Coordinates of C-alpha atoms in Angstrom, one line a residue:
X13 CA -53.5 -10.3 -74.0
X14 CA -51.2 -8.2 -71.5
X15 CA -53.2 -6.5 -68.7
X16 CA -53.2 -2.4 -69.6
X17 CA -51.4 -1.8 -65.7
X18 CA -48.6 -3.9 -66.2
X19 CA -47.8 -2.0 -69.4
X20 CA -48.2 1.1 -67.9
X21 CA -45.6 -0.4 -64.8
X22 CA -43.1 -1.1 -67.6
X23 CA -43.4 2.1 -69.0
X24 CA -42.8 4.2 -65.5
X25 CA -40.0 1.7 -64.6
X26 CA -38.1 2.7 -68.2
X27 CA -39.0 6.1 -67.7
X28 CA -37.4 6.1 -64.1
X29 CA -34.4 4.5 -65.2
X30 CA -34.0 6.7 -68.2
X31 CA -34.2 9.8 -66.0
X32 CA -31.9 8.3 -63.4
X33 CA -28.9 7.6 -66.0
X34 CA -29.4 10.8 -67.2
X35 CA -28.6 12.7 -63.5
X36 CA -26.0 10.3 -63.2
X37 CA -24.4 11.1 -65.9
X38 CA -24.7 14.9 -65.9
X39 CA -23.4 15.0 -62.0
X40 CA -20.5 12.8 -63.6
X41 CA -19.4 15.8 -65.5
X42 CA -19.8 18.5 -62.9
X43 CA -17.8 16.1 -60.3
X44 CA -14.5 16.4 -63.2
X45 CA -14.3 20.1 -63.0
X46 CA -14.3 20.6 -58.9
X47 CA -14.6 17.4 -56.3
X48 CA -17.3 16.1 -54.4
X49 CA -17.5 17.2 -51.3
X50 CA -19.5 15.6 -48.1
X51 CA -22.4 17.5 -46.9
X52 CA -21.8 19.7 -44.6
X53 CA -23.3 19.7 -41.3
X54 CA -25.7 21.7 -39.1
X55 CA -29.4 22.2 -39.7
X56 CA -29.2 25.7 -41.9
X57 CA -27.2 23.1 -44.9
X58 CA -30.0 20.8 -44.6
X59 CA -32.1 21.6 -47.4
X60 CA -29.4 21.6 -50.1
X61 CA -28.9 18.0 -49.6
X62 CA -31.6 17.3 -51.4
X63 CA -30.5 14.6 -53.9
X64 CA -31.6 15.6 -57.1
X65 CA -32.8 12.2 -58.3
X66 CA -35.7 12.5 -55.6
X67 CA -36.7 16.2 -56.9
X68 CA -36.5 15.0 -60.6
X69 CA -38.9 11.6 -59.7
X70 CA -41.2 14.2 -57.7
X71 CA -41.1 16.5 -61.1
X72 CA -42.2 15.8 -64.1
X73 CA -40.2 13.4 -66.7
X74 CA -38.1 16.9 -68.2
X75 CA -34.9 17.1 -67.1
X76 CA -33.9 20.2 -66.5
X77 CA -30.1 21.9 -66.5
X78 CA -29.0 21.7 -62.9
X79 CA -28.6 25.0 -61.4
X80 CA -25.4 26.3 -60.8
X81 CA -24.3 25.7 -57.0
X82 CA -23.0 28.2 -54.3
X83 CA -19.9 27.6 -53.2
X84 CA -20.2 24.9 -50.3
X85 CA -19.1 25.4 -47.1
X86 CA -15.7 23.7 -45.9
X87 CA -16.9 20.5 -44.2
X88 CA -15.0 19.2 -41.0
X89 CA -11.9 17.3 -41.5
X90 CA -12.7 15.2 -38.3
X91 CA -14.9 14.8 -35.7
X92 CA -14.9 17.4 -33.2
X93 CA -13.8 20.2 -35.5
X94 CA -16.5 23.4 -35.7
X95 CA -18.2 23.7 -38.4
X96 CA -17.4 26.1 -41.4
X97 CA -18.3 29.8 -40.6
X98 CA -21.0 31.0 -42.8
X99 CA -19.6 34.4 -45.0
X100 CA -18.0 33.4 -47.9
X101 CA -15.4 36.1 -47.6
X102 CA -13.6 34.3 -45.0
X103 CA -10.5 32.3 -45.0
X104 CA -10.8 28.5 -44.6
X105 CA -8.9 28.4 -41.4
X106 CA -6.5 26.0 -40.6
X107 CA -6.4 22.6 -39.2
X108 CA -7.4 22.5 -35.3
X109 CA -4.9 20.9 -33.4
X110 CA -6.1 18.4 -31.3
X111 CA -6.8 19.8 -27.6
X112 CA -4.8 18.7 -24.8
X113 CA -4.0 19.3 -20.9
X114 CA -1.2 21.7 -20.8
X115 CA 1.7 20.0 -18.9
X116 CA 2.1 21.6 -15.3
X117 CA 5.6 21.6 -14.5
X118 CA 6.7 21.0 -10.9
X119 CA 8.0 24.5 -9.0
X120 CA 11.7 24.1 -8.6
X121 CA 12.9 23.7 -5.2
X122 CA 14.3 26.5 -3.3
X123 CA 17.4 27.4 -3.2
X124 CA 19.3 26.2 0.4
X125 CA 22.8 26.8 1.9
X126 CA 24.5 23.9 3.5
X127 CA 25.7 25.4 6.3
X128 CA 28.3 23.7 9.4
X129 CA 28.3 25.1 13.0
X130 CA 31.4 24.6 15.0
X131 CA 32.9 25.8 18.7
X132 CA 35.4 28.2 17.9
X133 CA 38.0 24.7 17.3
X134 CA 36.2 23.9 14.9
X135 CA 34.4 20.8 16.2
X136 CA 31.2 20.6 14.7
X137 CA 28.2 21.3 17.4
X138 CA 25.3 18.5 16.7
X139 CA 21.7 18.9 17.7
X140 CA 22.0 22.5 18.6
X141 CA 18.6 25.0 17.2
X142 CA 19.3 27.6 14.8
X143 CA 17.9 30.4 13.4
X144 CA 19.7 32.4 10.4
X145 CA 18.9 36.0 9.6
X146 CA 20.1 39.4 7.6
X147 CA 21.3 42.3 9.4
X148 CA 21.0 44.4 6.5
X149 CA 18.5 45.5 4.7
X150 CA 15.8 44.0 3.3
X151 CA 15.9 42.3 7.3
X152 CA 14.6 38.0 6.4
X153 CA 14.8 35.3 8.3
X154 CA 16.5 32.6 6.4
X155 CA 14.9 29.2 8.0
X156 CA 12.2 28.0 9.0
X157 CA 12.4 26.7 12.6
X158 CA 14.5 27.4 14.2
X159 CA 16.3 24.3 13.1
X160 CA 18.4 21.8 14.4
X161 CA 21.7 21.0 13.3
X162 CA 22.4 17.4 12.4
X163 CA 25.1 14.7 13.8
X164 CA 28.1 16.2 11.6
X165 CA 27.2 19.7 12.8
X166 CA 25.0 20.8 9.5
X167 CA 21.8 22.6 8.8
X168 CA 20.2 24.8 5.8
X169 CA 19.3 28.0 5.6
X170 CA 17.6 30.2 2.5
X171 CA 20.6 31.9 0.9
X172 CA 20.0 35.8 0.2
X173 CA 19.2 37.7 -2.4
X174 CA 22.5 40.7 -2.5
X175 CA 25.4 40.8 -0.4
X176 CA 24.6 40.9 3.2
X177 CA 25.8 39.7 7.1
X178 CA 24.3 37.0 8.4
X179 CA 23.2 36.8 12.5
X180 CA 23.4 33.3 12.9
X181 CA 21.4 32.6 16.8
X182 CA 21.3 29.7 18.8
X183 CA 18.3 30.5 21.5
X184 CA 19.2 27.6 23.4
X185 CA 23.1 28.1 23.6
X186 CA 22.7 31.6 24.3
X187 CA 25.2 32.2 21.6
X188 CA 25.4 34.2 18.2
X189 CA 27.7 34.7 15.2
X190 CA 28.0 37.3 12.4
X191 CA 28.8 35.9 9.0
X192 CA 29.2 38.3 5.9
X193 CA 27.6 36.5 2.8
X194 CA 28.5 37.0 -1.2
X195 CA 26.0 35.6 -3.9
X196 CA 29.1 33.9 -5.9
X197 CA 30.2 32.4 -2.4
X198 CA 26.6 30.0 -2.8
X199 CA 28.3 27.1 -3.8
X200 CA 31.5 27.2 -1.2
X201 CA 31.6 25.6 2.5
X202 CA 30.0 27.7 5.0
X203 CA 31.2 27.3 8.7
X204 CA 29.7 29.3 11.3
X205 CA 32.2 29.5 14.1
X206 CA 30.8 30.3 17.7
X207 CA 32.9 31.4 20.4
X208 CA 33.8 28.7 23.7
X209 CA 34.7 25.0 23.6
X210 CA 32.2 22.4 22.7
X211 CA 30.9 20.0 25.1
X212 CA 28.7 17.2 23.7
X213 CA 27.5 14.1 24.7
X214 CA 24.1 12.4 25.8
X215 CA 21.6 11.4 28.1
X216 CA 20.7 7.4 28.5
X217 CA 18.3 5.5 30.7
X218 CA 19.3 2.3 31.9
X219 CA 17.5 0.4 29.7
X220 CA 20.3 2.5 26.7
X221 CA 17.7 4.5 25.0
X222 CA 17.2 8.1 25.6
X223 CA 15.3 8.9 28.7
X224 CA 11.9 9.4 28.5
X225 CA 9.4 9.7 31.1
X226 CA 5.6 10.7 30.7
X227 CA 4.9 14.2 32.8
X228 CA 8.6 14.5 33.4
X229 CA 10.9 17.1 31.9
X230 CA 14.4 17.0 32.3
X231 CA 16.8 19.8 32.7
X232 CA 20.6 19.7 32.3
X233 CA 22.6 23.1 33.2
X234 CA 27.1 23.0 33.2
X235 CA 27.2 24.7 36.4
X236 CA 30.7 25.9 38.3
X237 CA 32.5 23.1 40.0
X238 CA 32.2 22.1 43.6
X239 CA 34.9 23.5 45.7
X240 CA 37.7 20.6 47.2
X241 CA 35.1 20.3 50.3
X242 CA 32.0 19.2 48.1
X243 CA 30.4 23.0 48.9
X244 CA 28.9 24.6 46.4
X245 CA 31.0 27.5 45.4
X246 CA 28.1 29.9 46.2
X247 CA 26.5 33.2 44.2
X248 CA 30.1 34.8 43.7
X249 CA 30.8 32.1 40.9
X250 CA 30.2 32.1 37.5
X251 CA 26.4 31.0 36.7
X252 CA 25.1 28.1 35.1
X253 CA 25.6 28.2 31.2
X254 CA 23.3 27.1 28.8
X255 CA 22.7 23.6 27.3
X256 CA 20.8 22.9 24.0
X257 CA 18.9 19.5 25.0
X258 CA 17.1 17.1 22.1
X259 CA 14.7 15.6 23.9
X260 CA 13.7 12.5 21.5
X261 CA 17.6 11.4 21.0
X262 CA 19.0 12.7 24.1
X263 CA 21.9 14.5 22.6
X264 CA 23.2 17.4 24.0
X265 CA 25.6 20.4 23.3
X266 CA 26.9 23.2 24.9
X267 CA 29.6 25.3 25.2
X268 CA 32.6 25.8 27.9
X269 CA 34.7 28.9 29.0
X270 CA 38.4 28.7 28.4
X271 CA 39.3 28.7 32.2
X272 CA 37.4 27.2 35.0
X273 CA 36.3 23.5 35.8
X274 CA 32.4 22.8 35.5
X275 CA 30.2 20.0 36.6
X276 CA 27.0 19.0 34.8
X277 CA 24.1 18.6 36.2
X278 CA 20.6 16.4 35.4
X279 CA 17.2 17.1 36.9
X280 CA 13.8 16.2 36.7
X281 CA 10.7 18.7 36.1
X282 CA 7.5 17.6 36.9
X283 CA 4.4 19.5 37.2
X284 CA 5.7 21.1 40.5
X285 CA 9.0 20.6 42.0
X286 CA 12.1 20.2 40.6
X287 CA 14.9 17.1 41.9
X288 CA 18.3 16.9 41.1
X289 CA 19.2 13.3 39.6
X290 CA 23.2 13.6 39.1
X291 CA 25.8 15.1 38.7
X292 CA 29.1 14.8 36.8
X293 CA 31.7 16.4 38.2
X294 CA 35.0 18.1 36.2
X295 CA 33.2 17.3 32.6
X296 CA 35.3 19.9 31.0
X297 CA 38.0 17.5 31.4
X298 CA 36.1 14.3 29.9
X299 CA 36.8 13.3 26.4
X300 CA 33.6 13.8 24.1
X301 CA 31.3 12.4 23.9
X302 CA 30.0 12.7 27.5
X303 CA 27.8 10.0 28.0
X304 CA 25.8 10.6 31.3
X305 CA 23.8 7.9 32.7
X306 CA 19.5 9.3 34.7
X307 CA 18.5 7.0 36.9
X308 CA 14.8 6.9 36.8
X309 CA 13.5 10.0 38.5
X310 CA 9.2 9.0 38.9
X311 CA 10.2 7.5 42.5
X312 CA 10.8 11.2 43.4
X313 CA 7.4 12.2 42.5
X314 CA 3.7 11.5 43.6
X315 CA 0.7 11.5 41.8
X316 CA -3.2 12.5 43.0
X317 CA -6.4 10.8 42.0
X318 CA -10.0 11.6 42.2
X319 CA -13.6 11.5 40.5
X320 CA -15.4 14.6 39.2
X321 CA -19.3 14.9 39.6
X322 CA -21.4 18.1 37.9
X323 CA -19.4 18.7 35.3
X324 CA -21.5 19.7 32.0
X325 CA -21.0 18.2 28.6
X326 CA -19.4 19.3 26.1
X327 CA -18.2 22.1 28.9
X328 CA -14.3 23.5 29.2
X329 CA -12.2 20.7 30.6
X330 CA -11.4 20.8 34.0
X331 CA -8.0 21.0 35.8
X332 CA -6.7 21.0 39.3
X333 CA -5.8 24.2 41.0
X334 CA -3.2 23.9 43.5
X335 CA -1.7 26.2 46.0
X336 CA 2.1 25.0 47.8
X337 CA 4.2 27.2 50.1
X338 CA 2.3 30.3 48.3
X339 CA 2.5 29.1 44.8
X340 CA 0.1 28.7 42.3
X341 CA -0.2 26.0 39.7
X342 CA -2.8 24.6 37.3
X343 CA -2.8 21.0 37.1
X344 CA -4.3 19.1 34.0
X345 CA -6.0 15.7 34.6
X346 CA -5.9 13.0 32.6
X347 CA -8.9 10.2 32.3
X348 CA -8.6 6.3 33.0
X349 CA -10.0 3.6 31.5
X350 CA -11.8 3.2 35.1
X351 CA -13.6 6.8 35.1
X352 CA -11.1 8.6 37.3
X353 CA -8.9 11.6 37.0
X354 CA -5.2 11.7 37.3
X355 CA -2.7 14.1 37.8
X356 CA 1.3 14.2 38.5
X357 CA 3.9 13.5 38.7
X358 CA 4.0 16.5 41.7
X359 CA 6.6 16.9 44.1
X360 CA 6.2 15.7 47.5
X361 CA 4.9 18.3 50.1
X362 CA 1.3 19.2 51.3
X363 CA -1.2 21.1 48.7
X364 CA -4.4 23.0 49.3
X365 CA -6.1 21.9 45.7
X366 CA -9.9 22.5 44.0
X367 CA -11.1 21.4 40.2
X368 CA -12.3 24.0 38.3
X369 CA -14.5 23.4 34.8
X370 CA -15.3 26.8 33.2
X371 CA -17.6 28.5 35.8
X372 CA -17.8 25.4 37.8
X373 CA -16.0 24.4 40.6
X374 CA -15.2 22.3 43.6
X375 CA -14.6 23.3 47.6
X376 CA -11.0 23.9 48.5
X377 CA -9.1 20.5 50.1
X378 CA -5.8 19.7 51.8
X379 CA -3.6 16.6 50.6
X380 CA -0.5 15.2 51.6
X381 CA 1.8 13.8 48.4
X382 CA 4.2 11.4 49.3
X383 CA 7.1 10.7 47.1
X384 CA 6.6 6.6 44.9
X385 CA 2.7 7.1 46.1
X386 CA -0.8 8.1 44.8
X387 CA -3.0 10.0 47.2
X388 CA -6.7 9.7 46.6
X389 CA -8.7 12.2 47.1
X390 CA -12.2 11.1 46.9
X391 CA -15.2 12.6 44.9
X392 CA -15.1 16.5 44.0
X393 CA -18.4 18.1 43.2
X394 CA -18.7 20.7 40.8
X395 CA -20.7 23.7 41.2
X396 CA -21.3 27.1 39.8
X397 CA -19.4 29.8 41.4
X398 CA -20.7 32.3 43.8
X399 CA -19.7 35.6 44.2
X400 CA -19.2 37.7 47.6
X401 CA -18.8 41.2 48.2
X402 CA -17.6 42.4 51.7
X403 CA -18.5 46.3 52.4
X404 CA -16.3 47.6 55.2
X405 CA -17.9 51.2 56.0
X406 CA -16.8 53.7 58.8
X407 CA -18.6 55.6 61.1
X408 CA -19.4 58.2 58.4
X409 CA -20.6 55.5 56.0
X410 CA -17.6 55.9 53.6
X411 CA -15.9 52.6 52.5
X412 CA -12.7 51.5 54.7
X413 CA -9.8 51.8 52.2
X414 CA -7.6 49.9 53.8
X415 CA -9.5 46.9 55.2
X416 CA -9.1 43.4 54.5
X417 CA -11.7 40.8 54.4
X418 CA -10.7 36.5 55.5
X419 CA -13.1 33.6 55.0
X420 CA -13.6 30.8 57.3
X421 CA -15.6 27.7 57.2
X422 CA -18.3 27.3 59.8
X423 CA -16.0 25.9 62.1
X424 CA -13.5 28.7 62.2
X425 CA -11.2 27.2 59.8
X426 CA -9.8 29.4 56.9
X427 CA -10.9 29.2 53.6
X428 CA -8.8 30.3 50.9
X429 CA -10.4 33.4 48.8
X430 CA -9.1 36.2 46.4
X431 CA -10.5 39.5 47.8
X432 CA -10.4 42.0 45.3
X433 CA -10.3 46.2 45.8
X434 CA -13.5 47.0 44.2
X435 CA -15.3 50.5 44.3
X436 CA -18.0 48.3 46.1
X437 CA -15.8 47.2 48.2
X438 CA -13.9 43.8 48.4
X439 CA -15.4 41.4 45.8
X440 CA -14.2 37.5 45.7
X441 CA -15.8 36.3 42.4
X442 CA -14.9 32.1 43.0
X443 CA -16.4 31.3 46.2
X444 CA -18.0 27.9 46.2
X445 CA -21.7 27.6 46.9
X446 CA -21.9 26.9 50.9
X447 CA -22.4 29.1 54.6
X448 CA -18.8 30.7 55.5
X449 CA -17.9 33.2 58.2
X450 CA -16.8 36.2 57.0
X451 CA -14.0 38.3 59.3
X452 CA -12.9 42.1 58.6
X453 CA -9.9 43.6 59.7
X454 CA -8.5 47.1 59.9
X455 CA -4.8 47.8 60.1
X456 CA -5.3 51.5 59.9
X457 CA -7.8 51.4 62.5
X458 CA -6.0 49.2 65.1
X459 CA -5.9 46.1 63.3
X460 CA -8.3 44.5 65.6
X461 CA -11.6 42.7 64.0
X462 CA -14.7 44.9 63.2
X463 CA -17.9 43.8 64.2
X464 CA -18.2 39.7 63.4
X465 CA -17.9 37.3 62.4
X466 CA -21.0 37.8 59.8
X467 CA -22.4 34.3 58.4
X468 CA -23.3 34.2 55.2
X469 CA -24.6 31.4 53.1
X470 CA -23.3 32.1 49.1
X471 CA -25.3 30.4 46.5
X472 CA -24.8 29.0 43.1
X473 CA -24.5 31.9 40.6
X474 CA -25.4 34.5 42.7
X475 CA -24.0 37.9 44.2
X476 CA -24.3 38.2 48.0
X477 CA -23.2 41.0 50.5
X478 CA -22.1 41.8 53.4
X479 CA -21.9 44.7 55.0
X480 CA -19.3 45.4 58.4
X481 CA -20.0 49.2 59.7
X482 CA -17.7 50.7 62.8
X483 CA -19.2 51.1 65.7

C-alpha cells in the first residue's frame, strides 16, 4: 500500500506543473502582441520583476488574469548608457554616442617674413643683430631678439597687420633703414639695404677655431688709418666705427665709408685694463672675407689669489673691491677645487683691494699684479663693518661745513675711507673693525690740521664718534 505523503508529493508536483504550463502559455500570447523587453535597471523597477510563476506558487492554485502592465521603461541599449527617465510623457531619446577626447589641434605657427640685409651693394651682411619695428601706428616690434642674421645675410621678422614702414635697427652697427611694407607684398623678397660698404670677415685663434678665452672679452673697432709715419692720425680724424662681433663663431661685420683707408683693430678686455692685440692695416682694401688672426692675449694679464675666513653661510657672495689709479672696480671670485678664491685676468699695475660679503668685510691691502703671474695674497678676514662719524665744530659749536676728515692706520699710514656730508657731520659707514687715527682738515680755515690726530678704536657693528672742536 502507497505511503499517504508520497501521494500527496505527486499531487503538489502535478499541480505545480499544471500551473506552470499555464503562465507559460498565457505570457506566450501577450509576448505576440508587443516584445519582451529586458528588465530595466535601477532599484525603483525592482519590484515589477517579480516573475509571476513565484507569486502564482506563493498563491493559491487559481490562476488569475494577469494584470495589465504599464508601459515599461526603455531599457539601455548598452552599457554605460543612463537609464530611461521616469515620466511617460517623454520622448525616448536617441542613441548616446559613445564619448570621446575631443581632438586638440596644434596652434598654427606664426606668420614670419624672410627678410635679407645687405650694404647698400647689395652684399648680404652675416651675423649682424637686428631688431624690426612699425613707425606707424599701432607701434610693434616685429622680433624677438634682437636677432642675428644668418651666413647668407637672412633673418625673420613678424609681418604686420595693415600697411605700414618698417625701422629696421642694427644696435651694434649703429645703423638703420626704413622699409615701407604692403600685406600682398608677404610672399615677395625683402631686402633691407643699409647705407656704407660691407666689411666682413672673422676672428681665429691659432689653434683655427674662434678665439675664446675665459674672463677675456675681445673688442674689435675699424678705426682711421695710420698716417705714412705709423702716427696715429690724432682726435681730428674720423672716429672709430662700429663692428657687430659674434662671439661663439667669430664672425664679424661692419660697415665702411666710401672715402678714407681704415685699419682694424683687436683687443682684449679683462676685468680691468684693456691691451691692444693687432692690428690690420688698410682692410678696406682687402678682399672679403677678412680673416684676422689673435694671438693669445692671457700673457698680458695677471690674476690674484687668496683665502676668505668669517664669511657666514648661506650669506651674499663675496667679491674683491679694487681701487687703480682712482678707479673703482668689483671683482668676482671664483672657487678652486683647493679652497681658494680666484680672480682675473686684471691688468698689470698696483691695486689697493678688500673682500666684501654683504655687511662683512676685510681690511684694505696693496698688491702688485704682474703681467703671465698670479699674486697671492694671503688670508682675508671678514668682519662686520663699523661705522665712524667725525664732528668737526667751530669755536661757536656749529658744525664746520667745509672740513674734510682722512684716516690713517696706527702708524700714520693712510687708510682708504668714504667720508660722507652728513647733518652729523662726516659719516664713513664701511670702516673695518680696528684703532685708526683720525686727521681733520679745514680749507676754509687755513687748511692746516685741527686739533689731532684723535685715536679711535671702531668696533664690529657699531657707531663711534669723534668729535674735533677749534681752539
Amino acid at each position: 500500500m502507497v505511503a499517504a505523503d508520497r501521494v500527496y508529493g505527486a499531487v503538489a508536483l502535478v499541480a505545480v506543473l499544471v500551473v506552470g504550463l499555464l503562465v507559460f502559455i498565457l505570457r506566450g500570447a501577450g509576448s505576440s502582441a508587443e516584445p519582451d523587453l529586458p528588465p530595466p535597471a535601477g532599484p525603483a523597477v525592482e519590484a515589477l520583476a517579480v516573475p509571476a510563476d513565484a507569486a502564482g506558487a506563493a498563491s493559491a492554485p487559481e490562476v488569475l488574469p494577469p494584470p495589465s502592465r504599464p508601459k515599461p521603461a526603455r531599457a539601455p541599449a548598452a552599457v554605460g548608457q543612463q537609464p530611461a527617465r521616469a515620466s511617460d510623457n517623454s520622448r525616448a531619446d536617441p542613441l548616446p554616442m559613445a564619448a570621446a577626447s575631443p581632438v586638440v589641434l596644434p596652434a598654427p605657427p606664426p606668420r614670419e617674413v624672410l627678410a635679407t640685409l645687405t650694404d647698400e651693394a647689395g652684399i648680404p651682411l652675416p651675423g649682424a643683430s637686428v631688431t624690426v619695428q612699425t613707425l606707424s601706428s599701432p607701434k610693434r616690434v616685429l622680433t624677438s631678439g634682437p636677432v642675428r642674421t644668418d651666413a647668407e645675410g637672412r633673418f625673420r621678422f613678424e609681418p604686420p597687420e595693415a600697411s605700414n614702414f618698417l625701422h629696421v635697427w642694427c644696435p651694434e652697427l649703429q645703423a638703420s633703414a626704413r622699409h615701407p611694407w604692403r600685406p600682398e607684398d608677404a610672399d615677395l623678397p625683402v631686402i633691407i639695404r643699409l647705407a656704407g660698404r660691407a666689411l666682413v670677415g672673422r676672428l681665429v685663434a691659432h689653434s683655427g677655431a674662434a678665439p675664446n678665452w675665459p674672463g677675456i672679452n675681445l673688442k674689435v673697432v675699424v678705426a682711421p688709418a695710420l698716417t705714412s709715419s705709423g702716427a696715429d692720425p690724432g682726435p681730428a680724424a674720423a672716429g672709430g666705427l662700429a663692428v657687430s662681433l659674434d662671439r661663439e663663431t667669430g664672425d664679424f661685420v661692419a660697415l665702411l665709408p666710401a672715402v678714407g683707408d681704415r685699419d682694424l683693430t683687436v683687443s682684449a678686455l679683462g676685468h680691468t685694463g684693456t691691451r691692444l692685440l693687432c692690428r690690420v692695416p688698410l682692410v678696406n682694401r682687402q678682399p672679403p672675407p677678412v680673416i684676422v688672426l689673435v694671438p693669445d692675449p692671457r700673457g698680458e694679464f695677471g690674476a690674484l689669489s687668496l683665502r676668505l675666513e668669517g664669511e657666514v653661510a648661506d650669506g651674499p657672495p663675496a667679491y674683491l673691491e679694487a681701487y687703480m689709479s682712482r678707479t673703482a672696480e668689483r671683482l668676482p671670485l671664483t672657487a678652486t677645487p683647493g679652497g681658494e678664491q680666484r680672480t682675473g685676468p686684471l691688468a698689470a699695475g698696483r691695486y689697493e683691494l678688500r673682500a666684501v660679503a654683504g655687511d662683512r668685510l676685510s681690511g684694505w691691502q696693496t698688491a702688485a699684479v704682474e703681467a703671465g703671474q698670479v699674486h697671492a695674497l694671503g688670508v682675508l678676514g671678514l668682519r662686520e663693518r663699523g661705522t665712524l662719524c667725525v664732528r668737526p665744530l667751530l669755536a661757536d659749536g656749529s658744525l664746520s661745513r667745509s672740513a674734510r676728515a682722512r684716516l690713517e692706520s696706527e702708524r700714520g699710514v693712510p687708510v682708504r675711507a668714504d667720508f660722507r656730508a652728513d647733518p652729523q657731520g662726516l659719516v664713513a659707514r664701511d670702516v673695518f673693525p680696528g684703532r685708526y687715527r683720525v686727521v681733520v682738515a679745514d680749507p676754509a680755515g687755513g687748511g692746516g690740521a685741527w686739533i689731532g690726530p684723535i685715536f679711535i678704536d671702531v668696533q664690529e657693528g657699531g657707531l663711534h664718534e669723534a668729535v674735533f672742536r677749534r681752539p
